[in-house]
mmCIF file of C-alpha atoms in Angstrom:
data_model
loop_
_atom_site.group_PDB
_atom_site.id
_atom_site.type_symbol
_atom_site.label_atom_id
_atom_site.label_comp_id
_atom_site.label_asym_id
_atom_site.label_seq_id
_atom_site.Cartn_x
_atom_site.Cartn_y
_atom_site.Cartn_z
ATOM 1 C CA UNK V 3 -15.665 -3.091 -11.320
ATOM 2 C CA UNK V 4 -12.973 -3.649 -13.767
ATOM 3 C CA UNK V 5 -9.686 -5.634 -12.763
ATOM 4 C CA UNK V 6 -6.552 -5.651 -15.088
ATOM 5 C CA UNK V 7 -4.032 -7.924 -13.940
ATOM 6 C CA UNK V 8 -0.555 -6.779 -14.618
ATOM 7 C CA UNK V 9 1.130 -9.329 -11.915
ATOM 8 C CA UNK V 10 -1.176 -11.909 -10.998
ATOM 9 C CA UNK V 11 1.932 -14.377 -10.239
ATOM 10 C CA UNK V 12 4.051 -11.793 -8.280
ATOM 11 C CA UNK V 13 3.958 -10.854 -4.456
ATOM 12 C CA UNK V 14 4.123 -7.747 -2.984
ATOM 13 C CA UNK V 15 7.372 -5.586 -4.217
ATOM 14 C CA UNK V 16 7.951 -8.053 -6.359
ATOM 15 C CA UNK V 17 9.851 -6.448 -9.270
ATOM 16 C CA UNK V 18 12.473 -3.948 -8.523
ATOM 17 C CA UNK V 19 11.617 -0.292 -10.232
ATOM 18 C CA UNK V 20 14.085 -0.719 -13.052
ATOM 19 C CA UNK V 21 12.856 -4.056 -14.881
ATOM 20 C CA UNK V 22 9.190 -3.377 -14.100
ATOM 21 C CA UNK V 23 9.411 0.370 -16.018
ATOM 22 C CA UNK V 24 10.810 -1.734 -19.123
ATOM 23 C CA UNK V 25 7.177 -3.300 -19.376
ATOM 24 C CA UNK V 26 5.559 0.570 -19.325
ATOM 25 C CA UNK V 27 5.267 0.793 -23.188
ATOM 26 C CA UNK V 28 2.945 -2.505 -23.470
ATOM 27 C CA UNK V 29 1.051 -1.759 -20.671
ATOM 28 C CA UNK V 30 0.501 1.978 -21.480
ATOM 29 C CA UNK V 31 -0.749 0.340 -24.903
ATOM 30 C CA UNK V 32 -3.196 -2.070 -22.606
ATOM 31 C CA UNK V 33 -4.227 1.187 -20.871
ATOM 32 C CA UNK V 34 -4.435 3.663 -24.017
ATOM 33 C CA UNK V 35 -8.093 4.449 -25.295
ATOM 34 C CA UNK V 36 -9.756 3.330 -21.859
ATOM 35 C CA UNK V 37 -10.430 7.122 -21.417
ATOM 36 C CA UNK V 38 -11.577 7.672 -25.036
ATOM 37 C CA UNK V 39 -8.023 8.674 -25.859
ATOM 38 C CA UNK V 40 -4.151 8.287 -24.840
ATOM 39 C CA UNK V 41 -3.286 6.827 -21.597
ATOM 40 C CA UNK V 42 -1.341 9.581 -20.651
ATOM 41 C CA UNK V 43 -4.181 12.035 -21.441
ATOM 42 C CA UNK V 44 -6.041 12.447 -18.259
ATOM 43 C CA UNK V 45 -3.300 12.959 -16.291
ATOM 44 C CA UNK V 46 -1.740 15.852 -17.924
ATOM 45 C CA UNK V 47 -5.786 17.080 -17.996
ATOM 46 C CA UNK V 48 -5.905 20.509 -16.566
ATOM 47 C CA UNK V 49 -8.758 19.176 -15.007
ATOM 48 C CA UNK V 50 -8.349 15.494 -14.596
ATOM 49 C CA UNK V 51 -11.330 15.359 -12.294
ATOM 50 C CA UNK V 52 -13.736 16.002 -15.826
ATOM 51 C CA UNK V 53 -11.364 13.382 -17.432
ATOM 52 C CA UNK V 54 -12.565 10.813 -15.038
ATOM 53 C CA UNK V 55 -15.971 11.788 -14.922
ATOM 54 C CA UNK V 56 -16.412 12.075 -18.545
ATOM 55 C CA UNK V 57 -14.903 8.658 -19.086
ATOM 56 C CA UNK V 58 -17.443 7.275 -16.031
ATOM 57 C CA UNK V 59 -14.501 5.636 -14.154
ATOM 58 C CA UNK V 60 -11.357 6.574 -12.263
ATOM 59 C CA UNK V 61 -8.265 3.781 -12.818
ATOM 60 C CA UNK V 62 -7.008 2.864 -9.291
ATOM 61 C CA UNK V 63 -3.209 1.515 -8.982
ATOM 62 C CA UNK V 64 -3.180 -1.250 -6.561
ATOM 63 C CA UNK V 65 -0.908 -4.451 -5.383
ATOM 64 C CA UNK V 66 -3.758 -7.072 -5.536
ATOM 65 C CA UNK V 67 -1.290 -9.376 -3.709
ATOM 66 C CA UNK V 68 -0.907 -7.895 -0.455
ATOM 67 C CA UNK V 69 -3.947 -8.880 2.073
ATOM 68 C CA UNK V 70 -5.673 -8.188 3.658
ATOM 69 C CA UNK V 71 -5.315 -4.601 1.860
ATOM 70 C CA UNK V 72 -6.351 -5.639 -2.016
ATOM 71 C CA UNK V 73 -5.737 -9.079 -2.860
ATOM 72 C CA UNK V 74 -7.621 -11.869 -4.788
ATOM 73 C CA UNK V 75 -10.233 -14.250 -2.646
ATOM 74 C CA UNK V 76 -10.976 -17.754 -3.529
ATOM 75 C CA UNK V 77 -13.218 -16.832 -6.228
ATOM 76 C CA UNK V 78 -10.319 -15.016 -7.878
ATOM 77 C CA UNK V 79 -12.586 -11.357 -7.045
ATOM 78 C CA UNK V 80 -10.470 -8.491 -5.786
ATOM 79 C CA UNK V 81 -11.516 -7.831 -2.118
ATOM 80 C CA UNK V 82 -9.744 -6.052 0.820
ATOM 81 C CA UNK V 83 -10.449 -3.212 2.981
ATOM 82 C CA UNK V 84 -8.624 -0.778 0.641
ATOM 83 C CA UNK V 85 -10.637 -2.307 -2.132
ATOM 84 C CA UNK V 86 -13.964 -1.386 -0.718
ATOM 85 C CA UNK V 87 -12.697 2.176 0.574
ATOM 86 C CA UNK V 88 -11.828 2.025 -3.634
ATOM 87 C CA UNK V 89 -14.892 1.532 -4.193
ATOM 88 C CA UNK V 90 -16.487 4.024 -1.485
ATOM 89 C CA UNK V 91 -14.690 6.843 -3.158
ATOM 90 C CA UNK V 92 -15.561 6.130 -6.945
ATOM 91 C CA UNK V 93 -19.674 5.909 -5.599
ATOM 92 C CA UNK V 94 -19.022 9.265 -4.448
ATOM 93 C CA UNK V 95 -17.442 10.368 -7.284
ATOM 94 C CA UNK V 96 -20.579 9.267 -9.262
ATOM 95 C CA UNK V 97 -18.124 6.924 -11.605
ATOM 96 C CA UNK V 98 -16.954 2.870 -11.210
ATOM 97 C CA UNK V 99 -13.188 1.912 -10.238
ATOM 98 C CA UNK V 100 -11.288 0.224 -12.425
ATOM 99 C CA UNK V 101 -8.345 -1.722 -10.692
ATOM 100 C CA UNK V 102 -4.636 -1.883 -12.411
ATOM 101 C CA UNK V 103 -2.683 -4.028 -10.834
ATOM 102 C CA UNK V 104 1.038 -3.424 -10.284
ATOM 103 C CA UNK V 105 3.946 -4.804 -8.178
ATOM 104 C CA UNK V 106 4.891 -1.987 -5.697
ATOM 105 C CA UNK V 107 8.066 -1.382 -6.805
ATOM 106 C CA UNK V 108 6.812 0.610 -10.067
ATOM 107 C CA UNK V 109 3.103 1.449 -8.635
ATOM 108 C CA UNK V 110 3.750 4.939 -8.074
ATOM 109 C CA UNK V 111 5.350 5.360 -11.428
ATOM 110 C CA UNK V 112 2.485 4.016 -12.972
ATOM 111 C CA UNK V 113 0.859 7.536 -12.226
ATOM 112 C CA UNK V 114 3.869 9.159 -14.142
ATOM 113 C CA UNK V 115 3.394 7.060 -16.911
ATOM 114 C CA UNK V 116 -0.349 7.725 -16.890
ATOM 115 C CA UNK V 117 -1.407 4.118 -16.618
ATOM 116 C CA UNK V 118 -4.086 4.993 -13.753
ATOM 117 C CA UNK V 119 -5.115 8.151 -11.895
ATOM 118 C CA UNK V 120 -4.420 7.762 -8.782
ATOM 119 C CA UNK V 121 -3.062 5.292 -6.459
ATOM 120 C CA UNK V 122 -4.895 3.303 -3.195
ATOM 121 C CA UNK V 123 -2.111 1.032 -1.530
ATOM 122 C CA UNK V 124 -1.163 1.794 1.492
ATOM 123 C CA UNK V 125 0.826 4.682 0.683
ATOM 124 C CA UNK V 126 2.156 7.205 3.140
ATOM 125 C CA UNK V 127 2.623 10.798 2.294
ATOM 126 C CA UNK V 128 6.717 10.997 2.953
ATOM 127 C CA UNK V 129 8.043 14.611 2.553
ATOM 128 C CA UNK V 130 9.954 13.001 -0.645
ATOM 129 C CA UNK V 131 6.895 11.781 -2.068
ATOM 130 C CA UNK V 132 5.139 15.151 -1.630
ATOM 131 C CA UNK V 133 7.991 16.764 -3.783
ATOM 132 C CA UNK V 134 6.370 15.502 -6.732
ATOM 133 C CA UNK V 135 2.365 13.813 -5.841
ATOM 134 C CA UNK V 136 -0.077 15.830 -4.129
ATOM 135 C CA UNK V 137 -2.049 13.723 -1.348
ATOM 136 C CA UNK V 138 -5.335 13.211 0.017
ATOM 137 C CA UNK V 139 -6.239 13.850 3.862
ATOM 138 C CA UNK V 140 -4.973 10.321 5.474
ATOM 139 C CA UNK V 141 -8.006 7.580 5.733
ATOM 140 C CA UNK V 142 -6.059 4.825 7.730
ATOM 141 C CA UNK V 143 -2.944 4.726 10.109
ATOM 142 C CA UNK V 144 -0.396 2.223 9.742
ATOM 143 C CA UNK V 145 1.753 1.337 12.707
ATOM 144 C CA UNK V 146 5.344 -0.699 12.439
ATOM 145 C CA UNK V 147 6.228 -3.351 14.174
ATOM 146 C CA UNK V 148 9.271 -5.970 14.123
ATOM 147 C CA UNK V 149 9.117 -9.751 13.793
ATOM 148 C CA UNK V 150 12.205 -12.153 14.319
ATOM 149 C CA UNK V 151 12.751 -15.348 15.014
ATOM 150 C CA UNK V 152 11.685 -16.662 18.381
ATOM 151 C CA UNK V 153 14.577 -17.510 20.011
ATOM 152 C CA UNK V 154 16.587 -14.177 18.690
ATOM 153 C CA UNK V 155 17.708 -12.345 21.632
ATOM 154 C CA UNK V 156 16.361 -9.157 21.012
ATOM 155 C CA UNK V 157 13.248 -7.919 22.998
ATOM 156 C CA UNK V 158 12.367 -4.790 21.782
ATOM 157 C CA UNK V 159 12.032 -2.655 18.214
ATOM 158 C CA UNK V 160 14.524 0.087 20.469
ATOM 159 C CA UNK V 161 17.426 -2.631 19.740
ATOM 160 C CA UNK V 162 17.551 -2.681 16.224
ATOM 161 C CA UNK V 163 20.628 -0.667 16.055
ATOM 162 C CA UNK V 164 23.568 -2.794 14.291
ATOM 163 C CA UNK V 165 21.453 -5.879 13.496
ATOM 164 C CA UNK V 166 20.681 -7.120 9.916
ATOM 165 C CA UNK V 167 16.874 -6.372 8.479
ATOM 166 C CA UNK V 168 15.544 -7.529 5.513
ATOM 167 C CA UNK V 169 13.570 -4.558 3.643
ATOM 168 C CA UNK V 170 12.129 -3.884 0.324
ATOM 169 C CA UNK V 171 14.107 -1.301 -1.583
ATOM 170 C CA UNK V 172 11.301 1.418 -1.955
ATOM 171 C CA UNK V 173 9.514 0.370 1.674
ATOM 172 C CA UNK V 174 9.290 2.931 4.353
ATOM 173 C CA UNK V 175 9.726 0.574 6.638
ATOM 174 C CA UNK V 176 13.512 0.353 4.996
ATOM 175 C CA UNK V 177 13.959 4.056 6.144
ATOM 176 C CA UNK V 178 12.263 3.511 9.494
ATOM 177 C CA UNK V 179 15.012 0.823 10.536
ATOM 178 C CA UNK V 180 17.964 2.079 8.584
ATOM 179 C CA UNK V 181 17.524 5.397 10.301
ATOM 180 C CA UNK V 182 17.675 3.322 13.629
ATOM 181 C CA UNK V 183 20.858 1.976 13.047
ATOM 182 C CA UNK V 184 19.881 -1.264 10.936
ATOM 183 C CA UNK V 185 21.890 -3.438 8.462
ATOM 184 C CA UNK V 186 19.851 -3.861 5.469
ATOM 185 C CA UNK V 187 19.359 -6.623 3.499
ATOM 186 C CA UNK V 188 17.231 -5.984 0.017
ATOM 187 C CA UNK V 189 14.398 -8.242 -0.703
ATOM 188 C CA UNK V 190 11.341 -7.704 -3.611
ATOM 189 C CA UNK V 191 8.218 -8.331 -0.843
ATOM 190 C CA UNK V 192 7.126 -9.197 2.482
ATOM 191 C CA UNK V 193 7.042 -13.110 1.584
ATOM 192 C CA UNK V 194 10.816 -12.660 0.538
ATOM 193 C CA UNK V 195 11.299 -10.796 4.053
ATOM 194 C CA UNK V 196 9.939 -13.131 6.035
ATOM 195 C CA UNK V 197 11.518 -16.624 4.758
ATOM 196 C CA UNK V 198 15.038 -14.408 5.178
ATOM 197 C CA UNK V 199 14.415 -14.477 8.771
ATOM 198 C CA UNK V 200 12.925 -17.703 9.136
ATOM 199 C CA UNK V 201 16.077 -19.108 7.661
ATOM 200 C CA UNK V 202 18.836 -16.755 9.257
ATOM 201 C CA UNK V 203 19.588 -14.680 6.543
ATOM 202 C CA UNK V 204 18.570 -11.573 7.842
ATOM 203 C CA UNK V 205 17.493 -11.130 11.623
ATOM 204 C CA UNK V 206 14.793 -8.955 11.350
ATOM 205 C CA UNK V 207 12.446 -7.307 8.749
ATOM 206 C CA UNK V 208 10.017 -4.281 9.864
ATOM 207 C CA UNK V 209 5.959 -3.491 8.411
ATOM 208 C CA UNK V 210 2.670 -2.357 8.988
ATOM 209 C CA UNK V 211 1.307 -4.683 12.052
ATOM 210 C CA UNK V 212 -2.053 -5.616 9.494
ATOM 211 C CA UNK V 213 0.840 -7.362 7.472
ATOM 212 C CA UNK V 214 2.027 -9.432 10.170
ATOM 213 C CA UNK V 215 -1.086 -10.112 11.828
ATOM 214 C CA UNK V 216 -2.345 -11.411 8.664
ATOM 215 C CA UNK V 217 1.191 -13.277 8.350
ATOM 216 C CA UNK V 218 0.375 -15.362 11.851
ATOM 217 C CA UNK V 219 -3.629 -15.579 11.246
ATOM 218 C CA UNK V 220 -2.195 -17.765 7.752
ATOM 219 C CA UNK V 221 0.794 -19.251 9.419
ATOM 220 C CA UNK V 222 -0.138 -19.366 13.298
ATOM 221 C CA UNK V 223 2.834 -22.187 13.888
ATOM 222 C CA UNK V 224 5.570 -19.587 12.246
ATOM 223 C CA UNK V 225 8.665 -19.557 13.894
ATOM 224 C CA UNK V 226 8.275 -15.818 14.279
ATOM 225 C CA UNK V 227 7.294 -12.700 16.701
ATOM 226 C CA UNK V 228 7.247 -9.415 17.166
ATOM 227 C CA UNK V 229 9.577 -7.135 19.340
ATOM 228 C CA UNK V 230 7.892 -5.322 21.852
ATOM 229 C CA UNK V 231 7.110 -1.915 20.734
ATOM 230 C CA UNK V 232 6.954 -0.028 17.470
ATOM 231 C CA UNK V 233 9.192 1.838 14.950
ATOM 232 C CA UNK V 234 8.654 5.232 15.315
ATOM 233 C CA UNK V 235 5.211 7.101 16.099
ATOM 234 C CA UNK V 236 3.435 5.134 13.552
ATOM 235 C CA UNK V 237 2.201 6.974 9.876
ATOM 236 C CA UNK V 238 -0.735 8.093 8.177
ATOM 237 C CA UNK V 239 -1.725 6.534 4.951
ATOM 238 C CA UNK V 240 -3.316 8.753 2.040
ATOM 239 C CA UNK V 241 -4.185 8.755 -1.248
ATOM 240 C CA UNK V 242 -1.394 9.075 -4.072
ATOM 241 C CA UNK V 243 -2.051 11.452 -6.693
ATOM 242 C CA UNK V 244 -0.760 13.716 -9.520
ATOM 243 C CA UNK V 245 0.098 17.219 -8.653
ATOM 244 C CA UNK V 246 -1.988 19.873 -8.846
ATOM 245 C CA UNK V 247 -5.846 18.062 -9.357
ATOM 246 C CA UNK V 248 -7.057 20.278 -7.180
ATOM 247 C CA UNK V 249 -10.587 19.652 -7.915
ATOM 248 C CA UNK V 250 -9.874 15.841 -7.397
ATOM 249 C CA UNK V 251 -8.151 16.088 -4.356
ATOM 250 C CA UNK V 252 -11.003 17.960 -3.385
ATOM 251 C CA UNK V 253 -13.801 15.358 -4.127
ATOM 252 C CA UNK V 254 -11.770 13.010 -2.618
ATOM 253 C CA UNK V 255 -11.035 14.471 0.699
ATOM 254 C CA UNK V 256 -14.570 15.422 1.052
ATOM 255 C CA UNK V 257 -15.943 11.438 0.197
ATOM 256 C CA UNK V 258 -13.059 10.045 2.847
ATOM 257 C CA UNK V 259 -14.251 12.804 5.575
ATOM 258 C CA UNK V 260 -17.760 11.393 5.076
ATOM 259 C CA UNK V 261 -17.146 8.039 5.385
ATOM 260 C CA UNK V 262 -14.299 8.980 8.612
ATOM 261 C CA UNK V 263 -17.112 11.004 10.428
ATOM 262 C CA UNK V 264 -20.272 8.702 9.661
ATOM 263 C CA UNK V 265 -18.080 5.171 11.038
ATOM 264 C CA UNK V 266 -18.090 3.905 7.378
ATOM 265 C CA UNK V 267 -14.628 3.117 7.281
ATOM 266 C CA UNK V 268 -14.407 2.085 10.836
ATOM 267 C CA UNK V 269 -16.561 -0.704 9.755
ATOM 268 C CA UNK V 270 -14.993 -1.488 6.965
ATOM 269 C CA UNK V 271 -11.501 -1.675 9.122
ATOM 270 C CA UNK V 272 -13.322 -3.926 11.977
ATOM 271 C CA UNK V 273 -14.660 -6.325 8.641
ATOM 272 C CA UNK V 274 -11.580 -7.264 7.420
ATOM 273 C CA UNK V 275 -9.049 -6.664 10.024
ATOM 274 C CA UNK V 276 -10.595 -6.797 13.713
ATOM 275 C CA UNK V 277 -9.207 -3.760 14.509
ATOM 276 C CA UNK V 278 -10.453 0.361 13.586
ATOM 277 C CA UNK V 279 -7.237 1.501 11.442
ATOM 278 C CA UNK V 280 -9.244 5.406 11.283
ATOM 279 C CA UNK V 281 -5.997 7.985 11.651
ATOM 280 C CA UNK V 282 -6.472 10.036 14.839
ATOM 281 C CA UNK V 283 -8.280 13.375 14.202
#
C-alpha cells in the first residue's frame, strides 16, 4: 500500500475547488510515470482496466482526514472502513491500491486531471455527477442527520426551513438543506461546520450520521445534538469513476457484490463504526 499525501495538514473540504486546481500541474508531475507513462494516460485508456493491471496497482482518490472513513491512526498508517473496502477491491482486482490524498473540494477533479483512477470517499451518485462519471453499484448508505446547539429551539430536521446552516460548498448535504428551505453559510469542512454552530455563527450544519457519531465519540461533552429525524430518505454511496470503463466498472461491481453477499463488508462496517452501513438490496 502506497500513500501520497497531498494535504496531510488540511481537514475535510478544506480547500475550495478553485485554489486547490492551481496545485494540479505539480501534482500531475508527482503522479506522472507511476503508470509507466503520463498521468493522464490511463484514464483516457480505451481500456483503463489493462492500464491498471499492467501497471499492478489502481490509484485511489481519498480525503485521509475524514474518520472514521480514511484517515491517519496514531501510527500515521491510513486506516478506515473505506480504506479496507480500498483495499478489498484492489485484492480482487489482482493489483495493490495506491492512496492519493486530496481535500474534497478538488477530489473528483483529480479524476479529470488523471491524478488517480477512480475515487473511494464517500461519494454519492447525484444525477449531476452521473452527467459526466460513470458509478459503481452502491457499497454503503449514508443517512443525514442535523446537529445544533443544545439549547436551540428546534426539535426536528422537518424545521430547517428559514434557519442558517453551515455547509461545505460542493457537500450534498448543502443541497439536502438548501432545498428545505435553509440559509447557507459556506465553510471548507465538517470541523469548520461544527465550531460555526458551537459559537452561533450558523445554527445548524447537516452530514452523514458516521460523521457526527464520530464527532461525539471524540468530543462526548460537545455542546451539540442532533434533531430528531433525517434529511431526506437517506443516499447510496458508490464508487466514482471515469466514463465509459466499462470493463472496470465491471470488475468492480462484481468484487463489491461479493463482499455485500458473503457479510465482508458488514464486518468491516460493524469494525469501525458499530453499526452495518450495507445499502438495502
Amino acid at each position: 500500500m502506497t500513500v501520497l499525501n497531498t494535504s496531510a495538514v488540511l481537514n475535510r473540504r478544506s480547500l475550495l475547488l478553485g485554489a486547490a486546481l492551481a496545485g494540479t500541474t505539480g501534482l500531475l508531475a508527482a503522479c506522472s510515470g507511476g503508470n509507466g507513462s503520463s498521468a493522464g494516460s490511463a484514464q483516457s485508456s480505451s481500456n483503463l482496466l489493462e492500464s491498471i493491471k499492467s501497471a499492478g496497482k489502481i490509484r485511489i482518490g481519498v480525503e485521509g482526514t475524514y474518520r472514521p472513513y480514511t484517515y491517519h491512526d496514531a501510527s500515521g498508517k491510513l486506516a478506515g472502513f473505506e480504506y479496507d473496502i480500498a483495499e478489498t477491491l484492489a485484492k480482487d482486482l489482482g493489483v495493490t491500491a495506491e492512496y492519493i490524498e486530496t481535500p474534497w473540494d478538488s477530489l473528483i477533479a483529480g479524476v479529470d486531471a488523471g491524478r488517480y483512477d477512480i475515487v473511494l470517499n464517500n461519494v454519492a451518485p447525484t444525477e449531476e455527477r452521473k452527467k459526466k462519471y460513470d458509478f459503481s453499484v452502491p457499497y454503503a448508505h449514508s443517512r443525514a442527520r442535523v446537529g445544533v446547539k443544545k439549547d436551540s429551539s428546534l426539535k426536528n430536521a422537518s424545521e430547517i426551513s428559514g434557519h442558517s446552516a453551515a455547509q461545505s460548498a460542493t457537500s450534498n448535504y448543502r443541497k439536502l438543506v438548501e432545498e428545505r428551505g435553509a440559509t447557507i453559510i459556506e465553510v471548507t469542512g465538517f470541523d469548520e461546520a461544527i465550531e460555526q454552530v458551537l459559537t452561533g455563527r450558523a445554527e445548524l450544519t447537516a452530514n452523514d450520521s458516521v460523521s457526527f457519531a464520530e464527532y461525539f465519540k471524540e468530543h462526548p461533552d460537545a455542546n451539540l445534538r442532533l434533531l430528531e429525524g433525517e434529511v431526506g430518505p437517506g443516499t447510496n454511496v458508490a464508487v466514482l469513476l471515469p466514463k465509459n470503463q466499462t470493463a472496470l466498472k465491471d470488475a468492480i461491481d462484481a468484487s463489491i457484490k461479493k463482499h455485500l453477499g458473503n457479510g465482508d463488508f458488514k464486518a468491516i462496517f460493524e469494525k469501525h463504526v458499530g453499526e452495518d452501513l450495507s445499502p438495502a438490496s
